[in-house]
Amino acid sequence: MKEGSIIATDWDEPAMVDWIAQKTRARSVYVQNQVYYPYLYIQYRLQQTGGLFRKKGRIACTVDLVSGKEAIADTMPVMESRWVPVENMIQEGVQREEARKRAEAYVYASLSVGLKWLGTPTLILEEEEICYRPFWVMSCEWERADPAKIVVDAVSGRYHPLFT
Amino acid sequence: MNLELCIFTVYLVVLLMIGYLSSKRASQSVDDFLLGGRSVGPAVTAMTMQGTYMSGYMFMGGPALAYQQGWYALWYAFSDAGGSIVNISVLGKRMRRLSERLGALSPVEYLGKRYESSLVQLIASIISIVFISVYVFAQFIAAGKALTSLTGMPYVPALTVGVGVIVLYTVFGGYLAVVWTDFIQAIIMVLGVVGITAVALVHLGGLTELNHALTRIDPTYLSIWGKDLAYQGQWGVVLGAVLIYSIGYMGLPHVVVRHMSMQSPKTARTAILWSASWNQLFVFAPYLLGLCGIVLLPNLSDPEMVIPELAYTFFPGVFAAILLSAVMAAVMSTSDSLLMQAGTILSRDIYQRFIDPKADHRRMVWVSRLLILFVGVVGVAVAAFEPPSVFQLVIFGFGVLGNSFIVPYVASVYSTKANRVGAIAAMVSGAVTHILWTEWNFEAVTGLHPFIGGLVMSILGMLIGNFFGKVPSQKIQQEVEGAKKGRNISRDLDRHASRELAPEARNIELHFRSSSEVRPT
């Protein structure tokens, strides 16, 4: 077992199974496993130095610590410290320092794309934490289609089929 | 301000507003900027593909060819008609699956990852940027001519204004802006051209009367071998005319990247239906207008002005304004897609990879925009001084891009053994052959279209090169095999799947593969 900051979820297992069965119209859905996926959560405060339209506020980004993929985070996640089985934690492949650089570049790029010629603000680091997002691995079966395994984001309820 | 100019101005302002509003939406991530978040549906995908593809060529190059050669020009139309179907069905699903598996964002990055070679990526990038630019120059010329016809301005100022609008639009919008404006423009193009064709045919008394009139002028206009039977018995030339679009379609980087923007591989199936329907509505009309021009405009000095002249000579001003708005729409949609592609290739695939790997994203966006500006300036210079015909430029640029990329793309998803030496040999031999074949006019000697020459040499390059290079790694071979398999996935599962979770799904799967089987709890 290992302690980690786990992103809290409002979903419990039976509710998520019902949700997936309803969404995919599967004849049967059952949970095979639960895993914890590592991200770097990083939050900046915007400090506008110029530009026609001044933007204030905060912007947050997550970096997938396995493949390095970045995303803009909409809200600050609620985290809880928990002990989880080590074998259910996905191994990190990206160092914290590298993830921090990626996050900064990504946020700058996102802002410049959004603000265009109006100028990109300076970013002041406010908060940074490694956290784990829980995913369920589920098996689904249908009457007229091949069975499939899917991963389900336990926070948002979004899912993606596994490739095999 | 006259009525035509008012209609055209309103049209451009609306397009720019759509572009601006869409670009505000594209602020979520750099993925949105580059690929529209890979989130457009099949109808939009198919229509925008055609919107991009049916460029100023269709309004000027195609009709000019029909005006000069008669029914022979329809070989190119038949080629067009089948092009999108071949393209989406052969490459669409597999490339989407493989690009997701490889984590590639642009088509050139895809080639580099698939063939595990930086050199493949560099060569593909250079070929893409140079010949995309050639293709863009043709659009600039068409824009200048359309604006001249519409406003009465001299050609060079009209050209500068047209290119300025295109460059501004491209720089201040993202791919998402391009996708949605392309969609709207595609609709306008169909209405504009089909409407004018219907009026022209009614004016002439129908298709049969058109053919009678052509026979009276010169019976060889009705021949499949061209005016004065110029291509009689030259099947190699005819075959090239047919293949350059129906197969050449697959080689264009800007077309292929749109496949990766679809919601899921399954949307490709629906996209084929949309694409085919749209194509049949549009593709033959410009050529028919060229034929009408032979009868109605016998003393035309510039054959590329068939459609604008027909519009102004025989139709009310509102029709003319709508049609010329459609011409500018075609030019803008093609140009901004191409410029965005060239900018993306330079910033991601050359600058970040080979020049400054630590470049931050802000610098990459600027590199991309500077290239767009540079191509705009050079384009104006080329289009203003010694402009070649739109037809010549498009066929040349299209042909070289097609000959460079068709074989490496097709081999990348259909062959596990295709390797980096084969890909490089295929790209270089295809491009060089097409350039030399055109430059030295081998078509006259061999009776073979440059596209056929380039295609044959590219295939040979791939086959021979594969003997010399290393076999692709086990990982790549597995990924190619994986992308080949089309599973019978539930439609409901596929429809609601969240594409953004593809990397997580991939990594979780690898986690279980490396540890053990997924164990039920």
XYZ file of C-alpha atoms in Angstrom:
685
model
C 0.000 0.000 0.000
C 1.072 3.580 -0.632
C -0.324 6.921 0.446
C -1.274 9.443 -2.218
C -3.480 12.456 -2.925
C -6.509 10.944 -4.618
C -8.968 13.155 -6.475
C -12.307 12.783 -4.723
C -15.309 11.529 -6.664
C -19.045 11.672 -6.062
C -19.589 8.390 -7.903
C -19.687 5.030 -6.179
C -19.197 1.787 -8.038
C -22.857 0.687 -8.497
C -23.894 4.174 -9.644
C -21.099 4.262 -12.216
C -21.951 0.783 -13.511
C -25.580 1.875 -13.984
C -24.453 5.078 -15.729
C -22.182 3.184 -18.150
C -24.869 0.550 -18.843
C -27.321 3.322 -19.644
C -24.865 5.295 -21.759
C -23.540 2.342 -23.806
C -26.776 0.282 -23.786
C -24.698 -2.733 -22.791
C -26.474 -5.920 -21.756
C -24.056 -6.382 -18.877
C -21.378 -4.243 -17.287
C -19.055 -5.313 -14.510
C -16.026 -3.797 -12.873
C -12.743 -5.605 -13.338
C -10.381 -3.321 -11.515
C -9.701 0.156 -10.235
C -6.472 1.993 -10.973
C -4.975 5.351 -9.955
C -3.493 7.516 -12.681
C -0.831 10.141 -11.783
C -1.059 13.825 -12.790
C 0.770 16.982 -11.832
C -1.801 19.611 -10.935
C -0.394 23.121 -11.276
C -2.093 26.475 -10.813
C -0.953 29.968 -11.882
C -2.096 33.501 -11.257
C -2.188 35.759 -14.315
C -0.257 38.991 -14.146
C -1.067 41.127 -17.179
C 1.769 43.331 -18.358
C 0.063 44.992 -21.295
C -2.357 44.336 -24.095
C -5.645 45.730 -25.208
C -7.868 43.424 -23.168
C -6.416 42.774 -19.737
C -7.107 39.338 -18.360
C -7.021 38.642 -14.622
C -7.569 35.538 -12.598
C -6.127 32.055 -12.320
C -5.455 29.255 -14.722
C -4.738 25.643 -13.879
C -3.220 22.812 -15.852
C -2.780 19.078 -15.389
C 0.058 17.073 -16.872
C -0.394 13.343 -17.376
C 2.703 11.967 -15.623
C 2.784 8.834 -17.785
C 2.730 10.284 -21.304
C 3.233 13.978 -20.558
C -0.029 15.110 -22.132
C -1.236 18.449 -20.834
C -4.753 19.811 -20.310
C -6.271 22.978 -18.979
C -8.122 22.211 -15.727
C -11.451 23.917 -15.243
C -11.806 23.723 -11.468
C -9.552 22.981 -8.550
C -10.014 19.291 -7.738
C -10.922 18.192 -4.245
C -8.236 15.806 -2.998
C -8.147 13.347 -0.144
C -5.157 11.519 1.251
C -5.642 7.738 1.025
C -3.716 4.483 1.142
C -4.113 2.513 -2.112
C -2.522 -0.731 -3.413
C 0.795 0.012 -5.143
C 0.000 -2.444 -7.955
C -3.059 -0.368 -8.806
C -1.055 2.822 -9.225
C 0.091 3.502 -12.784
C 3.851 3.978 -12.973
C 5.017 7.550 -13.634
C 7.167 8.121 -16.722
C 7.654 11.892 -16.626
C 9.745 13.672 -13.979
C 8.150 16.435 -11.939
C 10.560 19.083 -13.315
C 9.811 18.116 -16.919
C 6.073 18.139 -16.197
C 6.359 21.616 -14.697
C 8.068 22.919 -17.860
C 5.433 21.325 -20.047
C 2.640 22.829 -17.996
C 4.084 26.317 -18.231
C 4.638 26.086 -21.997
C 1.191 24.683 -22.486
C -0.546 27.359 -20.464
C 1.374 30.073 -22.327
C 0.449 28.504 -25.650
C -3.181 28.176 -24.647
C -3.308 31.797 -23.605
C -1.591 33.070 -26.732
C -3.936 31.039 -28.915
C -6.905 32.399 -27.052
C -5.774 35.986 -26.754
C -4.130 36.168 -30.212
C -2.418 39.481 -30.846
C -3.493 40.973 -27.542
C -0.467 39.795 -25.621
C 0.185 36.935 -23.257
C 0.343 37.623 -19.505
C 3.055 36.585 -17.046
C 2.328 33.470 -15.000
C 2.931 33.346 -11.251
C 3.049 29.820 -9.817
C 0.558 29.471 -6.960
C 0.099 25.789 -6.321
C 1.557 22.469 -7.424
C 0.725 18.921 -6.388
C 1.014 15.373 -7.649
C -2.370 13.713 -7.489
C -4.015 10.483 -8.646
C -7.243 10.237 -10.594
C -9.184 6.987 -10.057
C -10.267 5.000 -13.138
C -12.385 1.864 -13.285
C -11.655 -0.841 -15.816
C -14.993 -2.331 -16.850
C -16.109 -5.141 -19.120
C -19.171 -4.576 -21.274
C -21.211 -7.021 -23.330
C -23.868 -6.408 -25.983
C -26.320 -8.575 -27.900
C -24.991 -7.711 -31.360
C -21.459 -6.414 -30.863
C -18.178 -7.766 -29.597
C -17.555 -7.451 -25.859
C -15.211 -4.624 -24.933
C -13.137 -3.428 -22.013
C -13.290 0.239 -21.197
C -11.597 2.644 -18.803
C -13.967 4.951 -16.969
C -12.883 8.211 -15.357
C -14.291 7.889 -11.845
C -14.483 11.688 -11.490
C -16.252 12.727 -14.689
C -17.876 9.483 -15.829
C -16.226 9.773 -19.258
C -14.880 6.596 -20.793
C -12.719 5.227 -23.595
C -12.477 1.663 -24.920
C -9.200 -0.186 -24.487
C -7.411 -0.741 -27.771
C -7.477 -4.534 -27.724
C -20.538 51.096 -53.511
C -22.239 48.868 -56.105
C -24.517 45.970 -55.225
C -22.003 43.245 -56.056
C -19.363 44.817 -53.860
C -21.871 45.221 -50.996
C -22.844 41.538 -51.154
C -19.230 40.499 -51.288
C -18.216 42.793 -48.398
C -21.022 41.564 -46.159
C -20.037 38.029 -46.997
C -16.383 38.584 -46.042
C -17.270 40.383 -42.803
C -19.526 37.508 -41.756
C -16.768 35.000 -42.507
C -14.205 36.958 -40.510
C -16.606 37.198 -37.581
C -17.190 33.472 -37.635
C -13.430 32.971 -37.741
C -12.889 35.319 -34.793
C -15.662 33.811 -32.663
C -14.487 30.296 -33.412
C -10.916 31.200 -32.565
C -12.071 32.387 -29.145
C -13.473 28.924 -28.622
C -10.148 27.413 -29.672
C -8.431 28.662 -26.527
C -8.692 25.431 -24.562
C -5.522 23.815 -25.810
C -2.898 23.827 -28.483
C -4.572 20.686 -29.800
C -7.616 22.788 -30.589
C -5.447 25.227 -32.485
C -3.773 22.501 -34.474
C -6.555 20.013 -34.925
C -9.790 21.608 -33.817
C -9.731 19.312 -30.810
C -10.322 16.358 -33.160
C -13.968 16.945 -32.458
C -15.801 17.635 -35.708
C -18.446 15.237 -37.011
C -18.722 13.332 -40.294
C -20.871 15.828 -42.211
C -18.568 18.703 -41.383
C -15.480 16.580 -42.015
C -16.599 15.559 -45.483
C -17.837 19.005 -46.468
C -14.703 20.764 -45.253
C -12.516 18.247 -47.047
C -14.291 19.117 -50.231
C -14.320 22.803 -49.351
C -10.565 22.691 -48.992
C -10.063 20.596 -52.044
C -12.466 22.358 -54.420
C -10.276 25.378 -54.604
C -9.947 28.340 -56.956
C -8.879 25.679 -59.440
C -12.439 24.520 -59.795
C -13.651 28.008 -60.633
C -10.822 29.006 -62.945
C -8.491 26.113 -63.825
C -11.210 23.516 -64.496
C -13.450 25.727 -66.658
C -10.382 26.999 -68.546
C -9.371 23.436 -69.392
C -12.893 22.651 -70.628
C -12.922 25.906 -72.615
C -9.660 24.912 -74.326
C -10.055 21.134 -74.692
C -13.800 20.449 -74.692
C -15.195 17.240 -73.217
C -11.682 15.830 -72.644
C -11.562 17.972 -69.488
C -14.251 15.751 -67.980
C -11.577 13.103 -67.293
C -10.450 15.339 -64.430
C -14.051 15.681 -63.248
C -14.524 11.892 -63.152
C -11.344 11.736 -61.146
C -12.648 14.350 -58.727
C -15.966 12.607 -58.350
C -14.368 9.455 -56.940
C -11.472 11.104 -55.148
C -12.939 11.722 -51.739
C -14.486 8.268 -51.566
C -11.180 6.591 -52.307
C -9.406 8.893 -49.890
C -11.596 8.469 -46.814
C -12.272 4.785 -47.310
C -8.655 3.762 -47.975
C -6.870 5.917 -45.409
C -9.413 7.437 -43.006
C -10.115 4.885 -40.311
C -6.779 3.159 -40.257
C -4.799 6.365 -40.134
C -6.945 7.737 -37.349
C -6.463 4.573 -35.335
C -2.728 4.446 -35.946
C -2.186 8.149 -35.270
C -4.000 7.778 -31.930
C -1.845 4.793 -31.079
C 1.333 6.651 -32.005
C 0.239 9.908 -30.369
C 0.886 11.919 -33.550
C -0.679 15.345 -33.933
C 0.271 16.270 -37.483
C 0.540 14.067 -40.589
C 4.259 14.725 -40.912
C 4.822 13.827 -37.257
C 2.802 10.714 -38.007
C 5.186 9.704 -40.803
C 8.188 10.349 -38.528
C 6.766 8.198 -35.737
C 5.499 5.441 -37.997
C 8.817 5.118 -39.808
C 10.839 5.848 -36.626
C 12.968 8.403 -38.424
C 13.747 12.084 -38.001
C 14.994 12.210 -41.573
C 11.625 11.000 -42.890
C 10.010 13.767 -40.903
C 12.436 16.428 -42.153
C 12.122 15.465 -45.825
C 8.344 15.231 -45.579
C 8.235 18.632 -43.892
C 10.302 20.372 -46.558
C 8.348 18.811 -49.449
C 5.082 19.727 -47.751
C 5.938 23.349 -47.087
C 7.366 24.014 -50.568
C 4.578 22.406 -52.568
C 1.759 23.489 -50.306
C 3.066 26.996 -50.998
C 2.948 26.368 -54.753
C -0.648 25.282 -54.363
C -1.380 28.387 -52.285
C 0.139 30.670 -54.953
C -2.434 29.350 -57.427
C -5.160 30.331 -54.996
C -3.718 33.823 -54.701
C -3.831 34.269 -58.479
C -7.445 33.104 -58.521
C -8.262 35.538 -55.684
C -6.695 38.436 -57.589
C -8.615 37.620 -60.755
C -11.917 37.179 -58.899
C -11.534 40.480 -57.072
C -10.562 42.281 -60.268
C -13.654 40.979 -61.946
C -15.845 41.885 -58.999
C -14.569 45.347 -58.134
C -12.965 46.535 -61.347
C -9.732 47.180 -59.434
C -6.437 46.602 -61.266
C -5.053 43.062 -60.799
C -2.107 43.804 -58.468
C -4.021 45.895 -55.872
C -6.867 43.371 -56.001
C -4.369 40.573 -55.452
C -2.800 42.379 -52.488
C -6.190 42.985 -50.852
C -7.288 39.368 -51.428
C -4.072 37.885 -50.038
C -4.171 40.301 -47.099
C -7.638 39.087 -46.136
C -6.556 35.463 -46.455
C -3.415 35.902 -44.347
C -5.185 37.915 -41.631
C -7.952 35.364 -41.489
C -5.485 32.498 -41.160
C -3.288 34.179 -38.543
C -6.113 35.249 -36.272
C -8.121 32.046 -36.479
C -7.351 28.479 -35.494
C -8.131 25.252 -37.238
C -11.561 25.225 -35.698
C -12.303 28.518 -37.418
C -11.157 26.989 -40.665
C -13.323 23.911 -40.251
C -16.543 25.821 -39.606
C -16.015 28.520 -42.197
C -15.097 25.854 -44.734
C -18.400 24.175 -44.002
C -20.413 27.335 -44.635
C -18.391 28.166 -47.736
C -18.916 24.674 -49.109
C -22.673 25.218 -49.011
C -22.327 28.568 -50.803
C -20.109 27.042 -53.472
C -22.719 24.431 -54.335
C -25.506 26.991 -54.535
C -23.400 29.456 -56.560
C -22.017 27.117 -59.189
C -24.985 24.798 -59.602
C -27.298 27.819 -59.888
C -25.222 29.474 -62.592
C -24.856 26.200 -64.501
C -28.603 25.674 -64.513
C -29.212 29.195 -65.852
C -26.507 28.799 -68.536
C -27.897 25.458 -69.750
C -31.435 26.843 -69.880
C -30.084 29.793 -71.863
C -28.511 27.401 -74.397
C -31.552 25.108 -74.594
C -30.118 22.191 -72.607
C -27.163 19.812 -72.777
C -28.067 18.411 -76.212
C -28.250 21.874 -77.697
C -24.912 22.698 -76.072
C -23.365 19.680 -77.829
C -24.946 20.641 -81.149
C -23.507 24.128 -80.801
C -20.065 22.718 -79.938
C -20.199 20.440 -83.013
C -20.945 23.394 -85.219
C -17.850 25.222 -83.860
C -15.476 22.213 -83.899
C -16.586 18.548 -83.669
C -13.404 17.544 -81.830
C -14.645 19.444 -78.757
C -16.861 16.391 -78.209
C -13.962 13.943 -78.373
C -12.535 12.196 -75.318
C -9.061 12.867 -76.776
C -9.197 16.666 -76.566
C -9.539 19.451 -79.131
C -7.981 18.536 -82.501
C -7.589 15.010 -81.025
C -4.397 16.215 -79.353
C -4.201 13.222 -76.975
C -5.511 10.526 -79.327
C -4.386 7.078 -78.198
C -2.349 8.490 -75.297
C -3.874 6.344 -72.573
C -1.009 7.163 -70.211
C -2.009 10.820 -70.260
C -5.693 10.012 -69.765
C -4.891 7.585 -66.947
C -2.768 10.259 -65.265
C -5.635 12.751 -65.536
C -7.944 10.267 -63.835
C -5.496 9.177 -61.146
C -4.121 12.573 -60.189
C -7.243 13.303 -58.178
C -8.763 9.947 -57.329
C -5.471 8.657 -55.948
C -3.569 11.910 -55.624
C -6.166 13.014 -53.117
C -4.615 10.666 -50.576
C -1.238 12.321 -50.734
C -2.170 15.793 -49.612
C -1.064 16.454 -46.021
C -3.779 19.043 -45.432
C -6.468 16.593 -46.489
C -5.126 13.778 -44.375
C -4.939 15.828 -41.163
C -8.678 16.369 -41.294
C -9.231 12.651 -40.935
C -7.607 12.869 -37.567
C -10.133 15.512 -36.564
C -13.094 13.172 -36.711
C -14.859 12.111 -33.547
C -14.005 8.461 -33.925
C -12.898 6.059 -36.631
C -16.502 5.005 -37.167
C -17.483 8.468 -38.363
C -15.434 7.802 -41.502
C -18.203 5.561 -42.801
C -20.794 8.331 -42.598
C -18.325 10.881 -43.954
C -18.068 8.884 -47.195
C -21.798 9.272 -47.829
C -21.720 12.997 -47.153
C -18.627 13.496 -49.210
C -19.950 11.560 -52.203
C -23.263 13.419 -52.215
C -21.622 16.817 -52.028
C -19.115 15.905 -54.703
C -21.671 14.793 -57.264
C -23.558 18.061 -56.792
C -20.549 20.203 -57.433
C -17.809 18.562 -59.387
C -19.116 18.520 -62.964
C -20.648 22.002 -62.979
C -17.475 24.114 -63.475
C -16.420 21.977 -66.449
C -19.892 22.285 -67.991
C -19.624 26.037 -67.569
C -16.319 25.920 -69.463
C -18.138 24.137 -72.320
C -20.920 26.726 -72.219
C -18.227 29.392 -72.432
C -16.999 28.007 -75.791
C -20.402 28.786 -77.265
C -21.309 31.905 -75.342
C -17.911 33.622 -75.127
C -16.070 32.722 -78.355
C -13.597 35.637 -78.158
C -12.496 35.335 -74.523
C -8.841 36.353 -74.124
C -8.202 34.694 -70.721
C -9.907 31.260 -70.528
C -9.647 31.344 -66.711
C -12.175 34.154 -66.700
C -14.937 31.976 -68.191
C -17.075 31.906 -65.061
C -16.733 35.604 -64.085
C -17.368 36.663 -67.686
C -20.382 34.370 -68.022
C -21.728 35.736 -64.784
C -21.409 39.369 -65.838
C -22.379 38.962 -69.486
C -25.459 36.824 -69.137
C -26.747 37.012 -65.585
C -28.073 39.617 -63.121
C -25.565 41.352 -60.831
C -26.783 39.523 -57.730
C -25.965 36.153 -59.301
C -22.545 37.402 -60.286
C -21.835 38.682 -56.794
C -22.913 35.400 -55.224
C -20.815 33.408 -57.636
C -17.722 35.528 -57.160
C -18.220 35.367 -53.412
C -18.182 31.610 -53.879
C -14.928 31.878 -55.852
C -13.338 33.915 -53.067
C -14.813 31.476 -50.565
C -13.154 28.592 -52.356
C -9.872 30.427 -52.501
C -9.979 31.438 -48.838
C -10.969 28.049 -47.564
C -8.232 26.343 -49.512
C -5.570 28.916 -48.724
C -6.118 29.160 -44.994
C -6.199 25.384 -44.567
C -2.988 25.062 -46.549
C -1.269 27.926 -44.751
C -2.257 26.534 -41.364
C -0.834 23.196 -42.374
C 2.421 24.713 -43.568
C 2.687 26.742 -40.326
C 2.040 23.677 -38.193
C 4.589 21.621 -40.091
C 7.267 24.294 -39.744
C 6.697 24.970 -36.049
C 6.223 21.424 -34.788
C 8.016 19.227 -37.259
C 11.027 21.345 -38.185
C 11.568 24.183 -35.688
C 10.830 22.373 -32.443
C 12.273 19.083 -33.530
C 15.453 20.124 -35.316
C 16.240 23.743 -34.461
C 15.101 24.499 -30.931
C 13.761 21.471 -29.057
C 13.274 23.629 -25.954
C 11.146 26.183 -27.799
C 8.129 27.067 -25.754
C 4.684 26.962 -27.247
C 4.463 30.727 -27.532
C 7.486 30.776 -29.799
C 6.067 27.925 -31.889
C 2.846 29.799 -32.505
C 4.890 32.804 -33.642
C 7.089 30.687 -35.920
C 3.939 29.311 -37.486
C 2.515 32.778 -38.049
C 5.741 34.188 -39.473
C 5.786 31.449 -42.094
C 2.209 32.266 -43.042
C 3.223 35.898 -43.459
C 6.299 34.928 -45.496
C 4.285 32.694 -47.830
C 1.794 35.537 -48.197
C 4.510 38.020 -49.248
C 6.246 35.595 -51.628
C 2.862 34.541 -52.963
C 1.956 38.104 -53.843
C 5.296 38.519 -55.606
C 4.848 35.307 -57.624
C 1.225 36.081 -58.436
C 1.967 39.680 -59.397
C 4.970 39.088 -61.638
C 4.925 36.377 -64.315
C 1.905 34.511 -62.938
C 1.514 31.024 -64.434
C -2.013 29.717 -65.001
C -4.017 28.452 -62.033
C -4.395 25.103 -63.794
C -0.643 24.632 -64.322
C 0.241 25.531 -60.718
C -2.448 23.392 -59.106
C -1.748 20.335 -61.230
C 1.985 20.675 -60.568
C 1.723 21.250 -56.797
C -0.957 18.594 -56.392
C 0.997 16.116 -58.466
C 4.265 16.484 -56.532
C 2.544 16.267 -53.141
C 0.571 13.245 -54.289
C 3.615 11.476 -55.693
C 5.616 12.181 -52.516
C 3.121 10.992 -49.917
C 0.628 8.513 -51.363
C 2.946 5.536 -51.211
C 4.401 6.203 -47.704
C 0.914 6.822 -46.256
C -0.709 3.778 -47.819
C 2.264 1.560 -46.927
C 2.260 2.923 -43.363
C -1.129 1.405 -42.590
C -1.181 -1.591 -44.923
C 2.337 -2.974 -44.481
C 4.100 -3.832 -41.249
C 7.388 -4.206 -43.144
C 7.484 -0.767 -44.811
C 10.569 0.931 -43.338
C 12.314 4.308 -43.212
C 14.594 3.776 -46.242
C 11.601 2.722 -48.310
C 9.658 5.794 -47.184
C 12.505 8.193 -47.977
C 13.117 6.570 -51.367
C 9.406 6.705 -52.171
C 9.068 10.380 -51.241
C 12.204 11.591 -52.988
C 11.828 9.514 -56.162
C 8.136 10.410 -56.461
C 8.754 14.145 -56.078
C 11.888 14.336 -58.238
C 10.341 12.261 -61.016
C 7.245 14.446 -61.147
C 9.306 17.661 -61.243
C 11.677 16.432 -63.972
C 8.879 14.803 -65.984
C 7.074 18.134 -66.057
C 10.151 20.309 -66.580
C 11.575 18.221 -69.439
C 8.140 17.486 -70.919
C 8.555 13.692 -70.859
C 4.797 13.482 -71.381
C 5.264 14.374 -75.046
C 7.936 11.671 -75.499
C 6.402 8.848 -73.462
C 2.682 9.590 -73.714
C 2.538 9.223 -69.924
C 1.241 11.856 -67.502
C 3.884 13.086 -64.968
C 1.705 11.709 -62.182
C 1.970 8.167 -63.600
C 5.728 8.517 -63.895
C 6.011 9.780 -60.311
C 3.701 7.108 -58.928
C 5.578 4.248 -60.577
C 8.943 5.561 -59.380
C 7.604 6.123 -55.855
C 6.286 2.543 -55.656
C 9.614 1.254 -56.932
C 11.405 3.448 -54.386
C 9.368 1.926 -51.549
C 9.828 -1.660 -52.771
C 13.574 -1.357 -53.351
C 14.225 0.835 -50.289
C 12.566 -1.724 -48.025
C 15.341 -4.213 -48.864
C 18.006 -1.882 -47.487
C 16.508 -0.398 -44.349
C 16.032 -2.005 -40.949
C 12.732 -3.778 -40.398
C 10.416 -1.604 -38.254
C 10.616 -2.281 -34.519
C 8.380 -4.891 -32.961
C 6.384 -2.113 -31.292
C 5.574 -0.374 -34.583
C 4.651 -3.658 -36.249
C 2.238 -4.398 -33.412
C 0.696 -0.948 -33.660
C 0.170 -1.295 -37.415
C -1.424 -4.709 -36.917
C -3.594 -3.281 -34.149
C -4.758 -0.403 -36.351
C -5.671 -2.825 -39.147
C -8.215 -4.664 -37.071
C -11.685 -3.238 -37.318
C -13.575 -4.469 -34.282
C -17.329 -4.870 -34.162
C -17.659 -2.243 -31.451
C -21.107 -1.297 -30.184
C -22.343 1.863 -31.899
C -23.490 3.323 -28.578
C -20.144 2.657 -26.938
C -18.297 4.306 -29.803
C -20.616 7.287 -30.091
C -20.187 8.431 -26.484
C -16.518 7.526 -26.020
C -14.349 10.432 -24.930
C -11.429 10.824 -27.353
C -9.421 12.887 -24.870
C -8.985 9.784 -22.728
C -7.173 7.849 -25.483
C -3.681 8.353 -23.931
C -4.906 7.275 -20.497
C -6.643 4.236 -21.983
C -3.471 3.323 -23.845
C -1.268 3.671 -20.757
C -3.638 1.757 -18.497
C -3.715 -1.034 -21.052
C 0.100 -1.090 -21.180
C 0.213 -1.152 -17.367
C -1.871 -4.303 -17.289
C 0.006 -5.863 -20.162
C 3.323 -5.333 -18.418
C 2.144 -6.605 -15.034
C -0.396 -9.314 -15.841
C -3.882 -9.818 -17.125
C -6.662 -7.584 -15.786
C -7.835 -9.277 -12.659
C -11.439 -9.187 -11.582
C -11.910 -7.747 -8.121
